[in-house]
Amino acid sequence: MKEPFATRLKYYLLWMVPVSVVFFGLYPTINAYTATRSDTLALWLPAELSVPFIPQFIWGYLSMYLIVLVPLFFLNLQQQKRLAIELMVVTVAAAIVFLLFPARLGFVRQLPDAPLYRALFSHLFTLDRPHNLVPSLHVAWSWCAVAAVSRTTRGWIPVALCFWFIVIALSTLFVHQHHLLDIATGFLLSLLVSYFTGKVYEKNRPYSLNAGQL
């Protein structure tokens, strides 16, 4: 049973506070630090560098910020809590990997000629340095959101979300923000975190229900 939308919205926004603190406390800091390192790794296949740059895929790339809002319309408070924990664990785990395996982007960043796309990519490049690649948090966060909704819904919604996820994952490649290993490890990380978080929730669920906790 889901609580009223206003209640779910309030708690979703509240959960986004610690999630944002973890993300913005780690991601840009490690990105800036990695930019100063001389031991960055080339974690890509030479053939990947021939992948075309398709500016239009920026819309799929940016839609990640929308897909993480979709759970608001489907999850109750308990499910929101689980998703928030998954996002924080994914972020911390990825941050550790970023430090252990400091990667550098193989693609040469380029600005499109079209004014709109040029402005979008210029802003993106200003905010995001070409590091923090393996695993892709873009992919990991997106799948966490899709998996959370898919656990509570049936029919066309999970299918549509999976298709959306594929578009986001491909977009990270076609806008030259990530490589194949980044995408694969981002997906694997989100699967592992979701699996083990689910195990913890299943183990503690009877106690939570008896205690009337959220």
PDB file of N, CA and C in Angstrom, residues 37-41 102:
ATOM      1  N   ARG A  37      46.633  13.308 -11.094  1.00  0.00           N
ATOM      2  CA  ARG A  37      47.453  12.104 -11.016  1.00  0.00           C
ATOM      3  C   ARG A  37      48.125  11.797 -12.355  1.00  0.00           C
ATOM      4  N   SER A  38      49.279  11.179 -12.266  1.00  0.00           N
ATOM      5  CA  SER A  38      50.017  10.803 -13.475  1.00  0.00           C
ATOM      6  C   SER A  38      49.916   9.308 -13.769  1.00  0.00           C
ATOM      7  N   ASP A  39      49.172   8.594 -12.926  1.00  0.00           N
ATOM      8  CA  ASP A  39      49.085   7.136 -13.074  1.00  0.00           C
ATOM      9  C   ASP A  39      47.721   6.684 -13.577  1.00  0.00           C
ATOM     10  N   THR A  40      47.043   7.531 -14.360  1.00  0.00           N
ATOM     11  CA  THR A  40      45.726   7.153 -14.870  1.00  0.00           C
ATOM     12  C   THR A  40      45.849   6.017 -15.881  1.00  0.00           C
ATOM     13  N   LEU A  41      44.781   5.233 -15.983  1.00  0.00           N
ATOM     14  CA  LEU A  41      44.789   4.009 -16.788  1.00  0.00           C
ATOM     15  C   LEU A  41      43.944   4.158 -18.047  1.00  0.00           C
ATOM     16  N   PRO A 102      42.273   4.678 -11.314  1.00  0.00           N
ATOM     17  CA  PRO A 102      42.012   6.005 -11.892  1.00  0.00           C
ATOM     18  C   PRO A 102      42.090   5.962 -13.418  1.00  0.00           C
TER      19      PRO A 102
END
